[in-house]
Amino acid sequence: MKSRKIKNPLIKRIPRELLGDWKKYIVVSLFLILTIGFVSGMYVANGSMMKAADEGKSKYKMEDGHFELNHKADDELLSAICTGEKADIKQYDIDKAREELDKEFEEKFRSEFGAEFDKAFEEQLKETLMAQGLDEEMAENMLLEAMKQAKESEDYQSAYDRAYTEAYEKAYDEAWEEIQNEIDKNYADAEEKYELNDPDFKATPVTIYENFYRNEDEDNNNDGIADGTIRIYAKTDDVNLACLMDGSFPESDDEIAIDRMHADNMEIKVGDMITVSGLQYKVSGLLAYVNYSTLHEKSTDLMFDALKFDVAMVTAGGFDRLNSTIHYAYAWQYRNEPSNEKEEKSLSDDFMKALLTQAVAGGYELQDYMPAYANPAIHFATDDMGSDKAMGGVLLDILIVIIAFIFAVTISNTIIKEASAIGTLRALGYSKEELIRHYLSMPVIVTLISAVIGNILGYSVFKNVVVSMYYNSYSLPGYETIWNPEAFLKTTLVPAALMFVVNLGIIIKMMQHTPLQFLRHDLKKERRKKAMKLPKWSFLGRFRLRIILQNIPNYVILFCGIFFISVMLSMAVGMPDTLKFYKENAENMMFSKYQYVLNSSENDEGNMICTENKDAEKFGMYSLQKKGNTIDEEVSIYGVEDKSRYVKIDGLNNLAENEVYISSSFADKYNFSVGSSVILDEKYENKRYSFKVAGIYDKCQSIAAFMPIQKFRSLFDLEEENFGGYLSNSEITDIPEEKIATVITERDITKMCDQLDHSMGSYMEYFQILCILLSAVLIYLLTKIIIEKNENAISMTKILGYENKEIASLYLLSTTIMLVMADVLSTGLGSLVMAQAWKAIMASYSGWFPFMIAPLGYAKIFVFILIGYLLVMFFDYRRIKRIPMDSALKNME
């Protein structure tokens, strides 16, 4: 007769244990389900939307980059640029210089030579007259008539011609040699910076498309007051197409399709009317341009602005209706697509050399150059989603490790409590491996069940939550949900593995004891130490101290959990505090309410652009770059007039050569101080400037430096009266709009704060609530362990006549003291960690504003964690009340 295999009775114990301590496992499971579900939803949403964005590059014909010229390029220049070949700018400079020298030199030389020759001839004629016996006075009187007669003679003309020919050739050769030396020097500088003679240079053929645009005023509620800026493109089928999200593309000249995210933010719907620079347009559709996944008005903007900046499409006729300055932007696409970003950068570098030389040779100025890989409007969204995914994975791993350690401590205490049973099972023949598998099964089973449920929610509920968050911040095209194996790996296999490894290590260590040691409850490897001598406090005080000392490992885990929560709370509390501070102090961060930056300081007639506005004050402005490993930061150099009404810096006009004041933002971001050396570079030229910091100016939020305007003009080789624009506390209305490059107002300071507040402000409040619940869960699990560990002692105190309130004061007050200490310490450390993390994050972006928490914010962080603990105290007190007095008697050894 075949014997039946006996099932391991330990298997039957698993469901009983789950039911017996269901509250703890429900709390842990809910915590894991919510965390895993949200991270899984983030991975799924990320993967789906990033695949749609990647496919959209070809589907919507995204540019490989764009550049802007000061004038519309002719066909000859565009054809030359498309070849990707470099122009011989040295020969171009030589030919141009020779033409200018030939044009100007003879007239200038003839004028100067004639005056010098006449002066020398006059002195010689005077000496001749005096040699004939005339005194000096008579010779002076006769000199004018003698000169007139001499100039009519052939001898004078012959002498003049001989001297002119000899002097002309010599002066011309000297002038040309000087010009050649200057050309050689400039070419050597350009050659070094742009590697124009790079032996590895390869011609980069491209296809060029017109991508002209106008920046206009948008009045989305038609009240006659501009609500922001709208960038208008003409409808095209060639490059940078748009995904239509709602409605239709414009068909008539009075129709317009605007960005979907901006429309959502401004509550604009299809069919509404908006005013663009005084002209009415009907919104025909909502779209998402492939090259504007985020609404960055400028590539140097720290943050996109979907509230006061918009991009839109109109028909060619609708584009011609408008009157603001046309930006002659051209998009290019490589004819041979790069296989990776490294190759793309190499192609971009080669194309930059070709474009720059061809533009210079054609007599054009390159005003902007932006390859796609460096364009934040294209990459900010996907980079941010990628960092969100990475951060979500890290947070999940940290939380899983904390939960795993809580499980490990729980199991460790369970093994100590069940030592007699384990010893008996070992004596009956159960192996260590069987017991290890048994105690390891509970955390792994709970984790796997939670992961499965979490992933189901991730693909349904949480995926939609994350998608709505992204659509609230980014102008992304439509997408389809795709299966994401990475989500399964990071939210199921990794948590289970972490839970397995952490608990396996603890359980193996506990199972190293012999059956006899388990039976005797002798589970401490070290010899029992002599009890620590406690201070001469009251009995209750010493009792509480003993409880604290016995539970130090649990309190260490409690501190780690609270510290982790404090870091998250620092972000949740500090972000609104930071944005609020900058909104309220925006006016104090500007030296004037308006900064009018001009295209040129001269009008079409060559006269200086003037204004009747009495508030206006001229200033100089020049852009340089601070080279860095991550980004090349744009730095604005301001030339400030003597005794400026707006930029009030004491001693500015007494600065030594190359000394500057820098903005506090500049100093904070790069850790500069008075005396520091600052190295800045030209963006499109091989020039480097070294400045010494003479002081810090705190009334400027941008990355900037300040110097007297005369030294500013001298440093940048500008004309004596040249200036870059006007500072004013009132609006200037008498400068033609086409002469104004940009106007910097309070909006430029607050737009970043407005966008962050709109995108993240409401989520921060939810995040604060989540952190309170998270702290409550962690504290609940750890205090439960402490109470269970001391269950016999609590039961004994009840036998001795102590009431529940007195027992609670012993155990809960001890935990309260440790929690308050951990809370205070974690609040300070958490904010410091978040400040450093913020600094590292901001190093990857242009601009700067420091992370700050208001004094009340620190109190909030402390109180929020304390609220979580107060929620737990209610359950802990009930748990103490339910411990029976006979528990100590049943477990007496």
CSV table of C-alpha atoms in Angstrom, one decimal, residues 410-796:
chain,number,residue,atom,x,y,z
A,410,THR,CA,8.6,41.7,14.2
A,411,ILE,CA,9.8,38.2,13.2
A,412,SER,CA,12.8,38.5,15.5
A,413,ASN,CA,10.5,39.3,18.4
A,414,THR,CA,8.1,36.4,17.3
A,415,ILE,CA,11.1,34.0,17.3
A,416,ILE,CA,12.0,35.1,20.8
A,417,LYS,CA,8.4,34.7,22.0
A,418,GLU,CA,8.1,31.3,20.4
A,419,ALA,CA,11.5,30.1,21.4
A,420,SER,CA,10.2,27.1,23.4
A,421,ALA,CA,8.0,25.9,20.4
A,422,ILE,CA,11.0,26.3,18.0
A,423,GLY,CA,13.2,24.3,20.3
A,424,THR,CA,10.6,21.6,20.6
A,425,LEU,CA,10.2,21.5,16.8
A,426,ARG,CA,14.0,21.3,16.3
A,427,ALA,CA,14.2,18.5,18.8
A,428,LEU,CA,11.4,16.6,16.9
A,429,GLY,CA,13.5,16.8,13.7
A,430,TYR,CA,12.5,20.0,11.9
A,431,SER,CA,15.5,21.5,10.2
A,432,LYS,CA,16.7,25.1,10.3
A,433,GLU,CA,15.8,25.5,6.6
A,434,GLU,CA,12.2,24.5,7.2
A,435,LEU,CA,11.8,27.0,10.0
A,436,ILE,CA,13.6,29.7,8.0
A,437,ARG,CA,11.2,29.1,5.1
A,438,HIS,CA,8.3,29.3,7.5
A,439,TYR,CA,9.2,32.6,9.1
A,440,LEU,CA,10.3,34.0,5.8
A,441,SER,CA,7.0,33.1,4.1
A,442,MET,CA,4.9,35.8,5.8
A,443,PRO,CA,6.7,39.0,4.7
A,444,VAL,CA,7.2,37.6,1.1
A,445,ILE,CA,3.5,36.5,0.8
A,446,VAL,CA,2.3,39.9,2.0
A,447,THR,CA,4.7,41.7,-0.3
A,448,LEU,CA,3.7,39.6,-3.4
A,449,ILE,CA,0.0,39.9,-2.7
A,450,SER,CA,0.4,43.7,-2.2
A,451,ALA,CA,2.5,44.0,-5.4
A,452,VAL,CA,-0.1,42.1,-7.5
A,453,ILE,CA,-2.9,44.3,-6.2
A,454,GLY,CA,-0.8,47.4,-6.5
A,455,ASN,CA,0.1,46.7,-10.2
A,456,ILE,CA,-3.5,46.1,-11.0
A,457,LEU,CA,-4.3,49.5,-9.5
A,458,GLY,CA,-1.2,51.0,-11.2
A,459,TYR,CA,-2.5,50.0,-14.7
A,460,SER,CA,-5.9,51.4,-14.0
A,461,VAL,CA,-6.5,54.0,-11.3
A,462,PHE,CA,-3.0,55.4,-10.6
A,463,LYS,CA,-1.9,55.4,-14.2
A,464,ASN,CA,-4.8,57.8,-14.9
A,465,VAL,CA,-3.8,60.0,-11.9
A,466,VAL,CA,-0.2,60.3,-13.1
A,467,VAL,CA,-1.3,61.0,-16.7
A,468,SER,CA,-3.6,63.8,-15.5
A,469,MET,CA,-0.6,65.2,-13.5
A,470,TYR,CA,1.6,65.2,-16.7
A,471,TYR,CA,-1.1,66.7,-18.9
A,472,ASN,CA,-1.6,69.4,-16.3
A,473,SER,CA,2.1,70.4,-16.7
A,474,TYR,CA,3.2,69.4,-20.2
A,475,SER,CA,1.9,69.8,-23.8
A,476,LEU,CA,2.1,66.1,-24.7
A,477,PRO,CA,0.4,64.3,-27.6
A,478,GLY,CA,-2.1,61.5,-27.3
A,479,TYR,CA,-0.8,58.1,-26.1
A,480,GLU,CA,-1.8,54.4,-25.8
A,481,THR,CA,-1.2,52.4,-22.7
A,482,ILE,CA,1.5,49.7,-23.2
A,483,TRP,CA,2.7,46.8,-21.1
A,484,ASN,CA,5.8,47.9,-19.1
A,485,PRO,CA,8.1,45.0,-18.0
A,486,GLU,CA,10.2,47.5,-16.1
A,487,ALA,CA,7.2,48.4,-13.9
A,488,PHE,CA,6.8,44.7,-13.1
A,489,LEU,CA,10.5,44.4,-12.3
A,490,LYS,CA,10.7,47.5,-10.1
A,491,THR,CA,7.4,47.2,-8.3
A,492,THR,CA,7.1,43.4,-7.9
A,493,LEU,CA,10.4,41.5,-8.2
A,494,VAL,CA,12.6,44.1,-6.6
A,495,PRO,CA,10.4,44.7,-3.5
A,496,ALA,CA,10.0,41.0,-3.0
A,497,ALA,CA,13.7,40.5,-3.4
A,498,LEU,CA,14.5,43.3,-0.9
A,499,MET,CA,12.0,41.9,1.6
A,500,PHE,CA,13.4,38.4,1.1
A,501,VAL,CA,17.1,39.4,1.6
A,502,VAL,CA,16.6,41.7,4.6
A,503,ASN,CA,14.4,39.1,6.5
A,504,LEU,CA,16.5,36.2,5.4
A,505,GLY,CA,19.6,37.7,7.0
A,506,ILE,CA,17.8,38.3,10.3
A,507,ILE,CA,16.1,34.9,10.4
A,508,ILE,CA,19.3,33.0,9.6
A,509,LYS,CA,21.1,34.8,12.4
A,510,MET,CA,18.3,34.0,14.8
A,511,MET,CA,18.2,30.3,13.8
A,512,GLN,CA,21.9,29.7,14.6
A,513,HIS,CA,21.0,28.8,18.2
A,514,THR,CA,20.8,25.1,19.3
A,515,PRO,CA,17.5,23.5,20.2
A,516,LEU,CA,18.5,23.6,23.9
A,517,GLN,CA,19.2,27.3,23.7
A,518,PHE,CA,15.7,27.8,22.2
A,519,LEU,CA,14.1,25.7,25.0
A,520,ARG,CA,16.0,27.7,27.6
A,521,HIS,CA,15.2,31.1,25.9
A,522,ASP,CA,19.0,31.7,25.9
A,523,LEU,CA,19.1,33.5,22.6
A,524,LYS,CA,21.7,36.2,23.3
A,525,LYS,CA,25.1,35.3,22.0
A,526,GLU,CA,26.9,37.6,24.4
A,527,ARG,CA,27.1,36.7,28.0
A,528,ARG,CA,24.4,38.4,30.1
A,529,LYS,CA,25.9,41.7,31.1
A,530,LYS,CA,25.5,43.3,34.5
A,531,ALA,CA,22.5,45.6,34.6
A,532,MET,CA,23.4,49.2,33.8
A,533,LYS,CA,23.4,51.3,36.9
A,534,LEU,CA,20.6,53.9,36.5
A,535,PRO,CA,20.6,57.4,38.0
A,536,LYS,CA,18.8,58.0,41.3
A,537,TRP,CA,15.6,59.1,39.8
A,538,SER,CA,12.1,58.2,40.8
A,539,PHE,CA,11.0,54.6,40.3
A,540,LEU,CA,8.8,55.5,37.3
A,541,GLY,CA,11.6,57.6,35.8
A,542,ARG,CA,14.1,54.7,36.0
A,543,PHE,CA,11.4,52.3,34.7
A,544,ARG,CA,10.9,54.5,31.6
A,545,LEU,CA,14.7,54.8,31.1
A,546,ARG,CA,15.0,51.0,31.2
A,547,ILE,CA,12.2,50.7,28.6
A,548,ILE,CA,14.1,53.1,26.3
A,549,LEU,CA,17.4,51.2,26.7
A,550,GLN,CA,15.8,47.9,26.0
A,551,ASN,CA,14.2,49.1,22.8
A,552,ILE,CA,17.1,51.1,21.3
A,553,PRO,CA,17.1,49.0,18.0
A,554,ASN,CA,13.4,49.7,17.5
A,555,TYR,CA,13.9,53.4,18.2
A,556,VAL,CA,16.8,53.5,15.7
A,557,ILE,CA,14.5,52.2,13.0
A,558,LEU,CA,11.8,54.6,14.1
A,559,PHE,CA,14.3,57.5,13.7
A,560,CYS,CA,15.2,56.3,10.2
A,561,GLY,CA,11.6,56.2,9.2
A,562,ILE,CA,10.8,59.6,10.6
A,563,PHE,CA,13.9,61.1,9.0
A,564,PHE,CA,12.8,59.8,5.6
A,565,ILE,CA,9.4,61.2,6.1
A,566,SER,CA,10.9,64.6,7.3
A,567,VAL,CA,12.8,64.9,4.0
A,568,MET,CA,9.6,64.4,2.0
A,569,LEU,CA,7.7,66.8,4.3
A,570,SER,CA,10.5,69.4,3.8
A,571,MET,CA,9.7,69.3,0.1
A,572,ALA,CA,5.9,69.3,0.6
A,573,VAL,CA,6.0,72.2,3.1
A,574,GLY,CA,9.1,74.0,1.7
A,575,MET,CA,7.9,74.3,-1.9
A,576,PRO,CA,4.8,76.3,-1.1
A,577,ASP,CA,6.8,78.4,1.3
A,578,THR,CA,9.5,79.1,-1.3
A,579,LEU,CA,7.0,80.0,-4.0
A,580,LYS,CA,5.0,82.2,-1.6
A,581,PHE,CA,8.2,84.1,-0.6
A,582,TYR,CA,9.2,84.8,-4.2
A,583,LYS,CA,5.7,85.9,-5.2
A,584,GLU,CA,5.5,88.3,-2.3
A,585,ASN,CA,9.0,89.7,-2.8
A,586,ALA,CA,9.1,89.7,-6.6
A,587,GLU,CA,9.1,93.5,-6.7
A,588,ASN,CA,12.1,93.7,-4.3
A,589,MET,CA,14.1,91.4,-6.6
A,590,MET,CA,13.9,93.9,-9.5
A,591,PHE,CA,15.8,97.2,-9.7
A,592,SER,CA,13.1,98.6,-11.9
A,593,LYS,CA,9.5,97.6,-12.9
A,594,TYR,CA,10.4,97.6,-16.6
A,595,GLN,CA,13.6,96.7,-18.5
A,596,TYR,CA,13.3,97.5,-22.1
A,597,VAL,CA,16.0,95.6,-24.1
A,598,LEU,CA,16.4,97.1,-27.6
A,599,ASN,CA,17.5,95.4,-30.8
A,600,SER,CA,19.8,98.3,-31.4
A,601,SER,CA,20.5,101.7,-29.8
A,602,GLU,CA,20.0,103.4,-33.2
A,603,ASN,CA,16.9,103.9,-35.3
A,604,ASP,CA,16.7,103.4,-39.1
A,605,GLU,CA,18.1,106.9,-39.7
A,606,GLY,CA,21.2,106.2,-37.6
A,607,ASN,CA,20.1,108.4,-34.6
A,608,MET,CA,20.0,107.2,-31.0
A,609,ILE,CA,16.6,105.8,-29.9
A,610,CYS,CA,15.2,108.3,-27.3
A,611,THR,CA,12.1,108.4,-25.2
A,612,GLU,CA,10.2,111.3,-23.5
A,613,ASN,CA,9.6,109.1,-20.4
A,614,LYS,CA,11.2,110.9,-17.5
A,615,ASP,CA,11.6,107.7,-15.6
A,616,ALA,CA,13.7,106.1,-18.3
A,617,GLU,CA,17.4,105.5,-17.7
A,618,LYS,CA,19.8,104.0,-20.2
A,619,PHE,CA,21.7,100.8,-19.4
A,620,GLY,CA,24.0,98.5,-21.2
A,621,MET,CA,23.4,94.7,-21.5
A,622,TYR,CA,25.5,91.9,-22.8
A,623,SER,CA,25.2,88.1,-22.6
A,624,LEU,CA,28.1,85.9,-21.7
A,625,GLN,CA,28.2,82.2,-20.6
A,626,LYS,CA,29.4,80.5,-17.5
A,627,LYS,CA,30.7,77.2,-18.8
A,628,GLY,CA,29.8,74.1,-16.7
A,629,ASN,CA,29.8,70.4,-16.7
A,630,THR,CA,26.0,70.1,-16.9
A,631,ILE,CA,24.9,73.3,-18.6
A,632,ASP,CA,26.4,76.5,-20.0
A,633,GLU,CA,24.7,79.2,-17.9
A,634,GLU,CA,23.7,82.5,-19.6
A,635,VAL,CA,25.0,85.5,-17.5
A,636,SER,CA,23.6,89.0,-18.1
A,637,ILE,CA,26.3,91.7,-17.9
A,638,TYR,CA,24.8,95.1,-17.0
A,639,GLY,CA,26.4,98.5,-17.7
A,640,VAL,CA,25.0,100.9,-15.2
A,641,GLU,CA,25.0,104.7,-15.5
A,642,ASP,CA,26.7,106.9,-12.9
A,643,LYS,CA,24.5,107.6,-9.8
A,644,SER,CA,21.8,105.3,-11.2
A,645,ARG,CA,18.3,105.7,-9.7
A,646,TYR,CA,17.6,102.0,-10.1
A,647,VAL,CA,20.8,99.9,-9.6
A,648,LYS,CA,22.0,101.5,-6.4
A,649,ILE,CA,25.4,100.0,-5.7
A,650,ASP,CA,27.7,102.1,-3.5
A,651,GLY,CA,31.2,102.5,-5.0
A,652,LEU,CA,30.3,100.9,-8.4
A,653,ASN,CA,32.0,103.7,-10.3
A,654,ASN,CA,35.2,103.3,-8.3
A,655,LEU,CA,35.6,99.7,-9.4
A,656,ALA,CA,39.1,98.7,-10.7
A,657,GLU,CA,39.6,97.1,-14.1
A,658,ASN,CA,37.6,93.9,-14.5
A,659,GLU,CA,36.0,94.2,-11.1
A,660,VAL,CA,32.2,93.6,-11.0
A,661,TYR,CA,29.4,93.3,-8.5
A,662,ILE,CA,27.4,90.1,-9.0
A,663,SER,CA,23.8,89.2,-8.1
A,664,SER,CA,23.1,87.2,-5.0
A,665,SER,CA,21.6,84.5,-7.1
A,666,PHE,CA,24.8,84.2,-9.1
A,667,ALA,CA,26.8,84.0,-5.8
A,668,ASP,CA,24.6,81.5,-4.2
A,669,LYS,CA,24.4,79.1,-7.1
A,670,TYR,CA,28.2,79.0,-7.8
A,671,ASN,CA,29.4,79.7,-4.2
A,672,PHE,CA,31.1,82.9,-5.2
A,673,SER,CA,32.1,85.5,-2.6
A,674,VAL,CA,33.9,88.8,-2.5
A,675,GLY,CA,37.3,88.3,-4.0
A,676,SER,CA,36.3,85.3,-6.1
A,677,SER,CA,37.4,85.0,-9.7
A,678,VAL,CA,34.7,84.6,-12.3
A,679,ILE,CA,35.5,83.3,-15.8
A,680,LEU,CA,32.9,83.9,-18.5
A,681,ASP,CA,32.9,83.2,-22.3
A,682,GLU,CA,31.3,84.6,-25.4
A,683,LYS,CA,28.6,82.4,-26.8
A,684,TYR,CA,29.6,82.5,-30.5
A,685,GLU,CA,33.1,84.0,-30.3
A,686,ASN,CA,36.4,82.8,-28.9
A,687,LYS,CA,36.7,85.4,-26.2
A,688,ARG,CA,37.1,84.8,-22.5
A,689,TYR,CA,36.7,87.4,-19.7
A,690,SER,CA,38.0,87.2,-16.2
A,691,PHE,CA,36.3,89.2,-13.5
A,692,LYS,CA,36.9,89.7,-9.8
A,693,VAL,CA,33.9,89.9,-7.5
A,694,ALA,CA,34.0,93.3,-5.7
A,695,GLY,CA,30.6,92.8,-4.0
A,696,ILE,CA,27.2,91.1,-4.0
A,697,TYR,CA,24.0,92.9,-5.1
A,698,ASP,CA,20.9,91.4,-3.6
A,699,LYS,CA,18.2,93.3,-5.5
A,700,CYS,CA,18.3,91.0,-8.6
A,701,GLN,CA,16.9,87.5,-9.0
A,702,SER,CA,18.7,86.7,-12.3
A,703,ILE,CA,22.2,85.5,-12.9
A,704,ALA,CA,23.9,88.8,-13.5
A,705,ALA,CA,27.0,91.0,-13.1
A,706,PHE,CA,27.2,94.8,-12.9
A,707,MET,CA,29.8,97.4,-13.9
A,708,PRO,CA,29.9,101.1,-14.8
A,709,ILE,CA,28.6,101.7,-18.3
A,710,GLN,CA,31.8,103.4,-19.6
A,711,LYS,CA,33.9,100.4,-18.6
A,712,PHE,CA,31.1,98.2,-20.0
A,713,ARG,CA,31.4,99.9,-23.4
A,714,SER,CA,35.2,99.8,-23.3
A,715,LEU,CA,35.3,96.1,-22.4
A,716,PHE,CA,32.9,95.0,-25.2
A,717,ASP,CA,34.4,97.4,-27.8
A,718,LEU,CA,31.1,99.4,-28.1
A,719,GLU,CA,30.7,103.0,-29.4
A,720,GLU,CA,30.8,105.9,-26.9
A,721,GLU,CA,27.0,106.4,-26.8
A,722,ASN,CA,25.9,102.8,-27.3
A,723,PHE,CA,23.4,101.4,-24.8
A,724,GLY,CA,21.2,98.3,-24.6
A,725,GLY,CA,17.9,99.6,-23.4
A,726,TYR,CA,16.0,101.5,-20.8
A,727,LEU,CA,15.2,101.0,-17.1
A,728,SER,CA,12.0,102.5,-16.0
A,729,ASN,CA,9.3,102.3,-13.3
A,730,SER,CA,6.6,103.3,-15.8
A,731,GLU,CA,5.7,101.9,-19.2
A,732,ILE,CA,7.5,103.4,-22.2
A,733,THR,CA,5.1,104.0,-25.1
A,734,ASP,CA,7.1,106.1,-27.6
A,735,ILE,CA,9.6,103.5,-28.8
A,736,PRO,CA,8.6,101.6,-31.9
A,737,GLU,CA,7.7,98.0,-31.1
A,738,GLU,CA,9.9,96.6,-33.8
A,739,LYS,CA,13.0,98.1,-32.0
A,740,ILE,CA,12.2,96.4,-28.7
A,741,ALA,CA,13.8,92.9,-28.4
A,742,THR,CA,12.1,92.1,-25.1
A,743,VAL,CA,10.6,93.7,-22.0
A,744,ILE,CA,11.5,92.2,-18.6
A,745,THR,CA,8.8,92.8,-16.0
A,746,GLU,CA,7.7,91.4,-12.7
A,747,ARG,CA,6.0,88.6,-14.7
A,748,ASP,CA,9.5,87.2,-15.6
A,749,ILE,CA,10.2,86.8,-11.9
A,750,THR,CA,6.8,85.4,-10.9
A,751,LYS,CA,6.0,83.2,-14.0
A,752,MET,CA,8.2,80.4,-12.7
A,753,CYS,CA,6.5,80.5,-9.3
A,754,ASP,CA,3.1,80.7,-10.9
A,755,GLN,CA,3.7,77.7,-13.0
A,756,LEU,CA,5.2,75.6,-10.2
A,757,ASP,CA,2.3,76.6,-7.9
A,758,HIS,CA,-0.2,75.7,-10.6
A,759,SER,CA,1.5,72.4,-11.5
A,760,MET,CA,2.5,71.2,-8.0
A,761,GLY,CA,0.8,73.5,-5.4
A,762,SER,CA,-2.4,71.4,-4.9
A,763,TYR,CA,-0.4,68.2,-4.9
A,764,MET,CA,1.8,69.4,-2.1
A,765,GLU,CA,-1.2,69.6,0.2
A,766,TYR,CA,-2.1,66.0,-0.7
A,767,PHE,CA,1.5,65.0,-0.2
A,768,GLN,CA,1.5,66.5,3.3
A,769,ILE,CA,-1.6,64.4,4.2
A,770,LEU,CA,0.1,61.3,2.7
A,771,CYS,CA,3.2,62.0,4.8
A,772,ILE,CA,1.1,62.2,8.0
A,773,LEU,CA,-0.5,58.8,7.1
A,774,LEU,CA,2.9,57.4,6.2
A,775,SER,CA,4.4,58.5,9.6
A,776,ALA,CA,1.3,57.0,11.4
A,777,VAL,CA,1.8,53.7,9.7
A,778,LEU,CA,5.5,53.4,10.5
A,779,ILE,CA,4.9,54.6,14.1
A,780,TYR,CA,2.0,52.2,14.5
A,781,LEU,CA,4.1,49.2,13.3
A,782,LEU,CA,7.0,50.0,15.5
A,783,THR,CA,5.1,50.9,18.7
A,784,LYS,CA,3.1,47.7,18.2
A,785,ILE,CA,6.4,45.8,18.2
A,786,ILE,CA,7.5,47.6,21.4
A,787,ILE,CA,4.3,46.8,23.2
A,788,GLU,CA,4.2,43.2,22.1
A,789,LYS,CA,7.8,42.8,23.2
A,790,ASN,CA,6.9,44.0,26.6
A,791,GLU,CA,3.6,42.2,26.8
A,792,ASN,CA,4.7,40.0,29.8
A,793,ALA,CA,6.0,43.1,31.7
A,794,ILE,CA,2.8,45.0,31.1
A,795,SER,CA,0.8,42.0,32.3
A,796,MET,CA,2.9,41.8,35.4
